[in-house]
Coordinates of C-alpha atoms in Angstrom, one line a residue:
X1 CA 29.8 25.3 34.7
X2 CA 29.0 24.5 31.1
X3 CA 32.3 24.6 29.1
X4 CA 32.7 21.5 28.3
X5 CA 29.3 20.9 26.8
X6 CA 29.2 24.1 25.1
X7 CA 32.4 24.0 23.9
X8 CA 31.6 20.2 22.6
X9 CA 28.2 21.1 21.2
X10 CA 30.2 23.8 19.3
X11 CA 32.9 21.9 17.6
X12 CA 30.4 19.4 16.7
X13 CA 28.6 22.0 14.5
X14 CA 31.7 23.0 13.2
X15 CA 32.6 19.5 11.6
X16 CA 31.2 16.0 13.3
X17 CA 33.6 14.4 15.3
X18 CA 34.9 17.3 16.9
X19 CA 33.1 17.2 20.2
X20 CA 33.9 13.5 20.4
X21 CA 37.8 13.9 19.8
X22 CA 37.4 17.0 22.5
X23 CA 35.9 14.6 24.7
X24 CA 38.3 12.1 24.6
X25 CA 36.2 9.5 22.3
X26 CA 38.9 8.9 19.9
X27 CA 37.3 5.6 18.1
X28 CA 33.0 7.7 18.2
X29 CA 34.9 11.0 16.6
X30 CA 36.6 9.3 14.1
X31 CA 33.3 7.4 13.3
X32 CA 31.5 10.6 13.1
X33 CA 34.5 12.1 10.8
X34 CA 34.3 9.4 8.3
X35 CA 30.2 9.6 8.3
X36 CA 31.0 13.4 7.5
X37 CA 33.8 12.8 5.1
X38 CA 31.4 10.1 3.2
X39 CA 28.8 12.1 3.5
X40 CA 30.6 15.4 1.7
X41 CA 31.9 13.2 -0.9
X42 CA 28.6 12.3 -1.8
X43 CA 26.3 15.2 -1.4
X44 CA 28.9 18.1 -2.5
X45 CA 29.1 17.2 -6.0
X46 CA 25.1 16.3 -6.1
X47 CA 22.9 18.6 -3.9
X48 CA 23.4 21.1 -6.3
X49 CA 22.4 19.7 -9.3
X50 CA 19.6 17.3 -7.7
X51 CA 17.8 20.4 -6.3
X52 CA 18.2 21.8 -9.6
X53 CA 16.7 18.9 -11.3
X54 CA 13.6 19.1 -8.8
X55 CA 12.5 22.8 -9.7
X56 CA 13.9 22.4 -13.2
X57 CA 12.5 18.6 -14.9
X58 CA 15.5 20.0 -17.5
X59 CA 16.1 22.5 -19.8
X60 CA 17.2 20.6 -22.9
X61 CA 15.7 17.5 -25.3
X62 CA 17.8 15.2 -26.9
X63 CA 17.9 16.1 -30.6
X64 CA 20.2 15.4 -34.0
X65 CA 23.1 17.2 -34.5
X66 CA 24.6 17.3 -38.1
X67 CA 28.2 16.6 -37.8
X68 CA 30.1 17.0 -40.9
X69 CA 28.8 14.3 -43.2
X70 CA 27.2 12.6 -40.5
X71 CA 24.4 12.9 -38.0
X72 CA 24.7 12.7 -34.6
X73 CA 22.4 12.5 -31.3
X74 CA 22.7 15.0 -28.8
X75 CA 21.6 13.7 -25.3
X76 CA 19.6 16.0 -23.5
X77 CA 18.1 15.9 -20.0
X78 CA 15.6 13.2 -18.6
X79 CA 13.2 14.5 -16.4
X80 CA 12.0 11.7 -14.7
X81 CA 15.8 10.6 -14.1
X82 CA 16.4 14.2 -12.6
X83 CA 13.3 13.6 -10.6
X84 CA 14.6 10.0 -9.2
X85 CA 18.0 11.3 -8.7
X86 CA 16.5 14.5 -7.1
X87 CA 14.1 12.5 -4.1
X88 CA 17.3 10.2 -3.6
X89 CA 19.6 12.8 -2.8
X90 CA 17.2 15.0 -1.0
X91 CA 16.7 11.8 1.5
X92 CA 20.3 10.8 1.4
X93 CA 20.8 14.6 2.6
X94 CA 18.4 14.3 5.2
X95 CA 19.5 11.1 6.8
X96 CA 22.8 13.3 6.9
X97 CA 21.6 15.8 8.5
X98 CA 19.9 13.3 11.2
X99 CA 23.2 11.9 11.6
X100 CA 24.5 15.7 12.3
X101 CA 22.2 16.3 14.7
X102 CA 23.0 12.9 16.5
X103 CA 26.3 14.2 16.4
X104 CA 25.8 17.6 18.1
X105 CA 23.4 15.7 21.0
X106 CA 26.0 13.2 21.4
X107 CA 28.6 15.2 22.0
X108 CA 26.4 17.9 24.2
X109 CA 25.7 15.0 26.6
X110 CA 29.1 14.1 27.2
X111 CA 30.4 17.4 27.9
X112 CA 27.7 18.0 30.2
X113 CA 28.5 14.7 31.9
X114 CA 32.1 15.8 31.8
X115 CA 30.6 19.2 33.3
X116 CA 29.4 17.2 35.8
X117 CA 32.7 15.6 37.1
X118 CA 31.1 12.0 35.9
X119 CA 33.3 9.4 34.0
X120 CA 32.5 9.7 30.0
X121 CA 31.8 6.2 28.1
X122 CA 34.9 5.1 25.9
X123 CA 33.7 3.4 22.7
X124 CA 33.4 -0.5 24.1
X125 CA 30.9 0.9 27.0
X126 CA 28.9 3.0 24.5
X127 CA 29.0 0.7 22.3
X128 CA 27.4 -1.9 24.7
X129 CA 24.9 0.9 25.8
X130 CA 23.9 0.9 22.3
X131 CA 23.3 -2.7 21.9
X132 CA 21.9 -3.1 25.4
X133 CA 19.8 -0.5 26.3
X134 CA 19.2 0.8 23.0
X135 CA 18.6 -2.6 20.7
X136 CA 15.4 -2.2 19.6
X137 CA 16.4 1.1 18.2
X138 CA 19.9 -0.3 16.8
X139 CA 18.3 -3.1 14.8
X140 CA 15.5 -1.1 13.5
X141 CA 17.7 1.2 12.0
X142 CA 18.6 -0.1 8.8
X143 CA 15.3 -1.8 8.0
X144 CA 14.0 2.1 8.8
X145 CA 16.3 2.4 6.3
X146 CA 15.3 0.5 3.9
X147 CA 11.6 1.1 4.1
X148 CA 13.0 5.0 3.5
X149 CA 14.3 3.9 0.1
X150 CA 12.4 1.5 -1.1
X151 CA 9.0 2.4 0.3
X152 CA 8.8 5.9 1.0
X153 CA 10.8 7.0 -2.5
X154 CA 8.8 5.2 -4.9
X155 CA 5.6 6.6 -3.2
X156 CA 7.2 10.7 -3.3
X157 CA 8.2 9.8 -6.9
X158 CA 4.1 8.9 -7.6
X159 CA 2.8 11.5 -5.8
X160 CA 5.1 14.1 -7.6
X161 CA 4.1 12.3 -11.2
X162 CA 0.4 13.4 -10.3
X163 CA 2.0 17.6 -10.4
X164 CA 3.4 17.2 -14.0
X165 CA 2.8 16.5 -17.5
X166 CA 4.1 13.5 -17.5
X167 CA 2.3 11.8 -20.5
X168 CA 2.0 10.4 -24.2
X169 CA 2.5 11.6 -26.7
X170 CA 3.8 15.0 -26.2
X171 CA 5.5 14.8 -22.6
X172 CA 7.4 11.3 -22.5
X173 CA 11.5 12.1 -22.4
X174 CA 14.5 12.0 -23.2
X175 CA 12.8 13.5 -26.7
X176 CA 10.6 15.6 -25.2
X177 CA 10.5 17.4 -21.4
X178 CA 7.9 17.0 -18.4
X179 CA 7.1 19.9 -16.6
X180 CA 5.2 21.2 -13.7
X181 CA 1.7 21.4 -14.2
X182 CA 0.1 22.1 -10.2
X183 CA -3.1 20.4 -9.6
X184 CA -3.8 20.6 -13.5
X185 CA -3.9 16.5 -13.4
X186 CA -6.4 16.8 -10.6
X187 CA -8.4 19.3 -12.0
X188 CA -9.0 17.8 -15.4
X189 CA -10.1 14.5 -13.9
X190 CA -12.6 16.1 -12.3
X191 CA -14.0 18.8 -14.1
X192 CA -12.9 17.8 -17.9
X193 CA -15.6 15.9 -19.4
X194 CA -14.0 13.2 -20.9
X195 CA -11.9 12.3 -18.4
X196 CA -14.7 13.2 -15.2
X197 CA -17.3 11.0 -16.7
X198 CA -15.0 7.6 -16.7
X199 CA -13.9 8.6 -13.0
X200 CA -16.8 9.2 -11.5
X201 CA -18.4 6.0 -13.0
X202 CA -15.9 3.8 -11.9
X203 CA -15.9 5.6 -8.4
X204 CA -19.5 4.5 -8.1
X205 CA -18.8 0.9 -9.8
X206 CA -15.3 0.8 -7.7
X207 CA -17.6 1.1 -4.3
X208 CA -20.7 -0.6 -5.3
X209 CA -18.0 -3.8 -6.4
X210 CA -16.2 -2.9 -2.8
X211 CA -19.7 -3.3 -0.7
X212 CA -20.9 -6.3 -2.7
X213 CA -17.8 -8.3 -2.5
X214 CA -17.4 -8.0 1.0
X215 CA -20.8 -8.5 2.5
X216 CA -21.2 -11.4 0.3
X217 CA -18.2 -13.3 0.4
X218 CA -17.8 -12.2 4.6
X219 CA -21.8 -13.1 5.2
X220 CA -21.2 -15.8 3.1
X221 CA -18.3 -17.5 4.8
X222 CA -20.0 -16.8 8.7
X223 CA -23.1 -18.8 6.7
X224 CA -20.6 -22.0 5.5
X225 CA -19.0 -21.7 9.1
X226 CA -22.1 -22.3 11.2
X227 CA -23.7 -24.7 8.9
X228 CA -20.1 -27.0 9.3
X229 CA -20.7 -26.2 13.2
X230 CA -23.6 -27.1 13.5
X231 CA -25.0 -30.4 15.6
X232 CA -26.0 -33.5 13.7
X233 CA -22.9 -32.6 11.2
X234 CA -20.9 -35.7 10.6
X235 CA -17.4 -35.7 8.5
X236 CA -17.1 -31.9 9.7
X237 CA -12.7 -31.9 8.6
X238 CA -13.7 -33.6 5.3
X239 CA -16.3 -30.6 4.6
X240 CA -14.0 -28.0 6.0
X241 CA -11.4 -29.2 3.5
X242 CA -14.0 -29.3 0.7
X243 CA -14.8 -25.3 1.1
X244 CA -11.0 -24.9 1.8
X245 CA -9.7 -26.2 -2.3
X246 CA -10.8 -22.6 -4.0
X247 CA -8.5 -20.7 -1.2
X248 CA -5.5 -23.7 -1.8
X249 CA -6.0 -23.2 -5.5
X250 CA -3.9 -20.3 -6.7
X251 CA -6.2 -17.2 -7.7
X252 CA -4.7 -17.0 -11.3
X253 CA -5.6 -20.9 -12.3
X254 CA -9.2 -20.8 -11.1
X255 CA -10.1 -17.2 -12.6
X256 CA -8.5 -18.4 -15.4
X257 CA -10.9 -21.5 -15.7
X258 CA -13.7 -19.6 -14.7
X259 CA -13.1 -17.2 -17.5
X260 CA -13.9 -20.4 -19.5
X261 CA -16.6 -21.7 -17.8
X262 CA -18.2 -18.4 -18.5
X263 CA -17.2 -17.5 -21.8
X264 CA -20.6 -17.0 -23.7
X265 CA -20.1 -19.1 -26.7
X266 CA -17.9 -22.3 -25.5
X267 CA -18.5 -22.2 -22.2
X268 CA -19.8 -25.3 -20.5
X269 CA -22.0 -23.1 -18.3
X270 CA -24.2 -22.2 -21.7
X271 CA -23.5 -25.6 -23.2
X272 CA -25.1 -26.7 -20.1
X273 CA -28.4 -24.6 -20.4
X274 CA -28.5 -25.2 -24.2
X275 CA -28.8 -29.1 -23.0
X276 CA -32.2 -27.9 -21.6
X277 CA -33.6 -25.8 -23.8
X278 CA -32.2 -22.7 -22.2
X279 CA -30.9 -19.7 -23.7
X280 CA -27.1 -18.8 -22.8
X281 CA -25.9 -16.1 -20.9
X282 CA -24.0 -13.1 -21.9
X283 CA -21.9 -13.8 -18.5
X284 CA -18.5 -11.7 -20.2
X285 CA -19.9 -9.7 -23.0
X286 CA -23.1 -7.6 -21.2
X287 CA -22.2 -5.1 -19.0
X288 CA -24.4 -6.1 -16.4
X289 CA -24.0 -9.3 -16.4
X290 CA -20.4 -9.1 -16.3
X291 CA -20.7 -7.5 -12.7
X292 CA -22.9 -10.4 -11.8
X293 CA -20.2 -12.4 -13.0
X294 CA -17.5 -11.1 -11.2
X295 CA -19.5 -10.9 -8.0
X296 CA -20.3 -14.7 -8.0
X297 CA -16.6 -15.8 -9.1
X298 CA -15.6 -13.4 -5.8
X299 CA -17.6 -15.3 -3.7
X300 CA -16.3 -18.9 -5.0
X301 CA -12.6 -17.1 -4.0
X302 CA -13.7 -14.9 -0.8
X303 CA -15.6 -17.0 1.2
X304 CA -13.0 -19.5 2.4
X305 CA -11.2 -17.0 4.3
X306 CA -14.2 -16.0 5.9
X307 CA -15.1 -19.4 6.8
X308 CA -11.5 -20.1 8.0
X309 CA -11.2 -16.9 10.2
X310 CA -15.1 -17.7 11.5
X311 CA -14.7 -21.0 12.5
X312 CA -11.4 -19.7 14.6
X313 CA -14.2 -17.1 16.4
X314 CA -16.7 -19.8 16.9
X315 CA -14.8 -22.2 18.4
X316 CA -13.7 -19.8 20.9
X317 CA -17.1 -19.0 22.2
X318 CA -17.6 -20.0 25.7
X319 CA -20.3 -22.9 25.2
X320 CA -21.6 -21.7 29.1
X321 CA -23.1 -18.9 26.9
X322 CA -25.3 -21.0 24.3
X323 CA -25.9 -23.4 27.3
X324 CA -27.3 -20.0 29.4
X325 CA -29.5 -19.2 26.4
X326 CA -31.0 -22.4 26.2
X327 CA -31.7 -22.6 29.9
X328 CA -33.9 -19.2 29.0
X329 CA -35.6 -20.4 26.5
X330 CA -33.5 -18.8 23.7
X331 CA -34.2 -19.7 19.7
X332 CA -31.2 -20.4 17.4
X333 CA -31.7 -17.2 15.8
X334 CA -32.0 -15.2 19.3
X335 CA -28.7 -17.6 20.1
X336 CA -27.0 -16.0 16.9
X337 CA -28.7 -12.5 17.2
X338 CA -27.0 -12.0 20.7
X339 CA -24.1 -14.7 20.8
X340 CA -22.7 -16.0 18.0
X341 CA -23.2 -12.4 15.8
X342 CA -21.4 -10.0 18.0
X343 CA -18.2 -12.2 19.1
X344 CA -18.1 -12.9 15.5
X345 CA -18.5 -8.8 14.6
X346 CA -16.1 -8.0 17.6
X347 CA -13.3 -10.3 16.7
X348 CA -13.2 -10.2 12.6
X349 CA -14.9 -6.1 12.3
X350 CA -11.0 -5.3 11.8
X351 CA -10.6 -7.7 9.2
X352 CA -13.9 -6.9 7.5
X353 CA -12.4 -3.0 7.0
X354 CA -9.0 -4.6 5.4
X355 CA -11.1 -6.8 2.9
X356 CA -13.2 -3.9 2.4
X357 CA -10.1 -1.6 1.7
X358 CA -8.5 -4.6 -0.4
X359 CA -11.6 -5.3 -3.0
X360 CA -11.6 -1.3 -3.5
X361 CA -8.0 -2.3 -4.9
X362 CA -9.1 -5.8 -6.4
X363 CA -6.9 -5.9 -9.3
X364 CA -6.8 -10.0 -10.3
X365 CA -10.5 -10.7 -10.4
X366 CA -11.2 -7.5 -12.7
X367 CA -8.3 -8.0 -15.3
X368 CA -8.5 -12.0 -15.3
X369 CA -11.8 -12.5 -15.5
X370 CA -13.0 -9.4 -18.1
X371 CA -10.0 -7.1 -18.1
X372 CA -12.5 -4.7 -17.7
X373 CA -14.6 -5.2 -20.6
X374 CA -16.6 -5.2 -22.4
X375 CA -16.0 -2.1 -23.8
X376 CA -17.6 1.2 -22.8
X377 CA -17.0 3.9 -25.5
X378 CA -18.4 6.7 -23.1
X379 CA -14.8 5.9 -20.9
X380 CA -11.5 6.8 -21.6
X381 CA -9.2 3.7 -21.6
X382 CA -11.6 2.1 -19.3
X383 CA -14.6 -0.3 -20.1
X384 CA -17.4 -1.3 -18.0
X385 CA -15.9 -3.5 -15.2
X386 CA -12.7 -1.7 -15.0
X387 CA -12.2 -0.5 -11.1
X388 CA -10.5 2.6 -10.3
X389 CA -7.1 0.3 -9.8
X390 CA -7.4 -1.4 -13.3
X391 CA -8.1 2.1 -14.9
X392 CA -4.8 3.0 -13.5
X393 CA -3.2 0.2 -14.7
X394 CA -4.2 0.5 -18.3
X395 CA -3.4 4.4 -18.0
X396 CA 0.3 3.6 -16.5
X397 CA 0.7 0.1 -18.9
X398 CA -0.8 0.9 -21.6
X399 CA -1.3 4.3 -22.4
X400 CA 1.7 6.1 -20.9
X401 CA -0.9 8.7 -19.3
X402 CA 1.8 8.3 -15.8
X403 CA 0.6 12.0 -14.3
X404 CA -3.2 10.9 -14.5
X405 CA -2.9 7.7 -13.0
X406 CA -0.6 9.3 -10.5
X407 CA -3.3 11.7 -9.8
X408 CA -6.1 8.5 -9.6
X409 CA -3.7 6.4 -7.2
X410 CA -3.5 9.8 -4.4
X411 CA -7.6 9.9 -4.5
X412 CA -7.7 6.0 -3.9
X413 CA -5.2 6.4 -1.3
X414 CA -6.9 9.2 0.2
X415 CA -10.4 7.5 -0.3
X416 CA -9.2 3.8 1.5
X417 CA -7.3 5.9 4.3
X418 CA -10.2 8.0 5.4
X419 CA -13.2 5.0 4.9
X420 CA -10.6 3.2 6.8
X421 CA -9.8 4.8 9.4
X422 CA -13.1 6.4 10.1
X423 CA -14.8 2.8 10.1
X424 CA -12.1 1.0 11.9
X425 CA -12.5 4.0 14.8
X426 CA -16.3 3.2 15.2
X427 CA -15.8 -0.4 15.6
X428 CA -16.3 -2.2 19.2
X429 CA -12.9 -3.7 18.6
X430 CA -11.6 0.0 19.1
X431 CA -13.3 1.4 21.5
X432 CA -13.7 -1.7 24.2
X433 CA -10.4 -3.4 24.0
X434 CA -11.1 -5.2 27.0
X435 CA -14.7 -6.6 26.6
X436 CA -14.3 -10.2 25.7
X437 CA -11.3 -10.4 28.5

């Protein structure tokens, strides 16, 4: 027999709440009612006109209407509010309908139970299975939520930025409207001179700063670790808390005072090699030397965290190992070869990929240090130490260009993701989760 849960399952689809009040869950179908009632008030008077919006961007512009003597403005339709509005409805509506089909299963199951001859679950007992059995799920939901609105919108809304128009001077509403464009952003940044030749030179800048900055500052920090480690070092806290001050030191005070120590005319850095007989250093103002620049100052920031997170590895190094290797005969550098260098590489390799990924997006050394000069007058809104992430800032911020930086953010996404993952899937750490236990 399958009456009852048919017949359920059916007045569910027919309005939620139904199949509860059918099976005698008075408080869960009134619940489900109201959700359905809110829900209809909502969606009915919206749906409509959000998924109009979507395919639309608008079909009027604000303009000045004369009015008798007098001249009035005529609001018209904002595309990038009908696109907002649009992606919130669309996910309000789909959360709806989730809640619908919770509403249908709920109700299925309980009819078939009833089917069954077994006792159905009045409100207090269901809601104790929820809480019980189920809490993981029942707390997650609104931070799942949450993250929907607040994470997962904003990112639709840039991703759907890098299909339109969406730029100054001739596509910025209410006075003028955006419209679909396809992969027309996408193309031009690739194939249109003017904007291709900036992107592809900051791609190769953006990866070459990306390497540099993370072998330096992680090889750098393994290098401060094992010379604090090593025997024969007295005062080893007091030098630990020496390397430690740049990390303690918010980032925006010392690049700020490094961008004085460096400047090329009142810097103390030149002042100091004038005092000699040197010539100064052109450490903000020559392309090249910029890089250098920024590459050093990294270091002076990056390498405390690598010293921090390879002093946690070394210390937990079974000392039986090193004591092994001495028995045979082994050198320090055979010691670190086969010891201290693949603990270190098994343990931190994750790590190294997230600092990799993060100086691809290293937005505060670039823009307070140089701000991406000096200038480069082969780029478009870009100079010479400007990363792919400070390019899109000054194309968002500055220069209103939102569909091309749009279009830039998907490619760095897309390039992080897949150097990412592919690198983080080679790694020991991966593939032998159980070696070091």
């Amino acid at each position: 027999m399958k009456r009852h849960r048919n017949t359920a399952a059916i007045l569910s689809v027919a309005l939620q709440g139904l199949g509860q009040l059918y099976n005698r869950q008075w408080l869960k179908g009134i619940f489900f009612l109201c959700v359905q009632a809110l829900g209809l008030y909502y969606l009915v008077p919206r749906l409509g006109h959000a998924i109009w919006g979507l395919v639309t961007l608008g079909e009027t512009t604000q303009k000045f209407v004369k009015v008798g003597k007098t001249t009035e403005l005529v609001k018209g339709d904002h595309s990038i509010f009908l696109m907002l509005e649009g992606i919130i409805v669309i996910l309000v509506f789909l959360v709806f309908l989730l809640i619908y089909a919770l509403n249908i299963y709920d109700a299925y199951q309980n009819g078939k139970k009833r089917d069954e001859g077994k006792a159905v679950r009045d409100f207090a007992n269901s809601w104790n299975h929820v809480t019980v059995n189920h809490f993981p799920y029942f707390m997650l939901a609104l931070p799942v939520l949450g993250v929907l609105f607040f994470t997962i919108m904003p990112i639709l809304f840039s991703i759907m930025l890098a299909f339109t128009n969406y730029s100054a001077p001739n596509h910025i509403p209410p006075a003028k409207l955006v419209d679909w464009v396809g992969f027309q952003s996408f193309i031009d940044l690739l194939q249109m001179k003017s904007w291709s030749k900036t992107f592809y030179g900051l791609l190769v800048w953006t990866i070459i700063w990306a390497v540099l900055a993370t072998v330096t500052c992680y090889f750098g920090g393994i290098f401060v670790a094992l010379l604090v480690q090593s025997r024969g070092i007295r005062f080893k806290k007091m030098w630990q808390t020496i390397f430690i001050i740049p990390y303690a030191i918010p980032q925006l005070i010392s690049l700020l005072v490094m961008r004085n120590l460096f400047n090329a005319k009142f810097g103390p850095i030149n002042q100091y090699f004038a005092y000699f007989g040197l010539e100064g250093l052109p450490w903000l103002t020559d392309p090249f030397w910029a890089k250098v620049t920024l590459i050093l100052v990294n270091m002076w920031i990056g390498i405390p965290v690598s010293m921090l997170l390879a002093l946690g590895v070394l210390t937990a190094i079974p000392r039986d190992l090193y004591e092994a290797a001495e028995v045979d005969g082994a050198s320090n550098f055979q010691k670190f070869k086969i010891i201290t260098m693949p603990y270190l590489l098994f343990a931190t390799a994750p790590i190294l990929i997230t600092q990799f990924a993060g100086n691809i997006n290293n937005f505060n050394v670039i823009y307070l240090m140089t701000g991406g000069g000096p200038a480069n007058g082969d780029y478009q809104f870009a100079g010479s130490t400007d990363l792919l992430v400070t390019w899109l800032f000054n194309l968002t911020i500055v220069n209103n260009k939102y569909n091309m930086s749009a279009a830039i953010g998907i490619l760095i996404f897309i390039m992080i993701a897949t150097i990412s993952i592919w690198s983080f899937r080679r790694t020991k750490s991966f593939k032998e989760e159980d070696m070091l236990s």
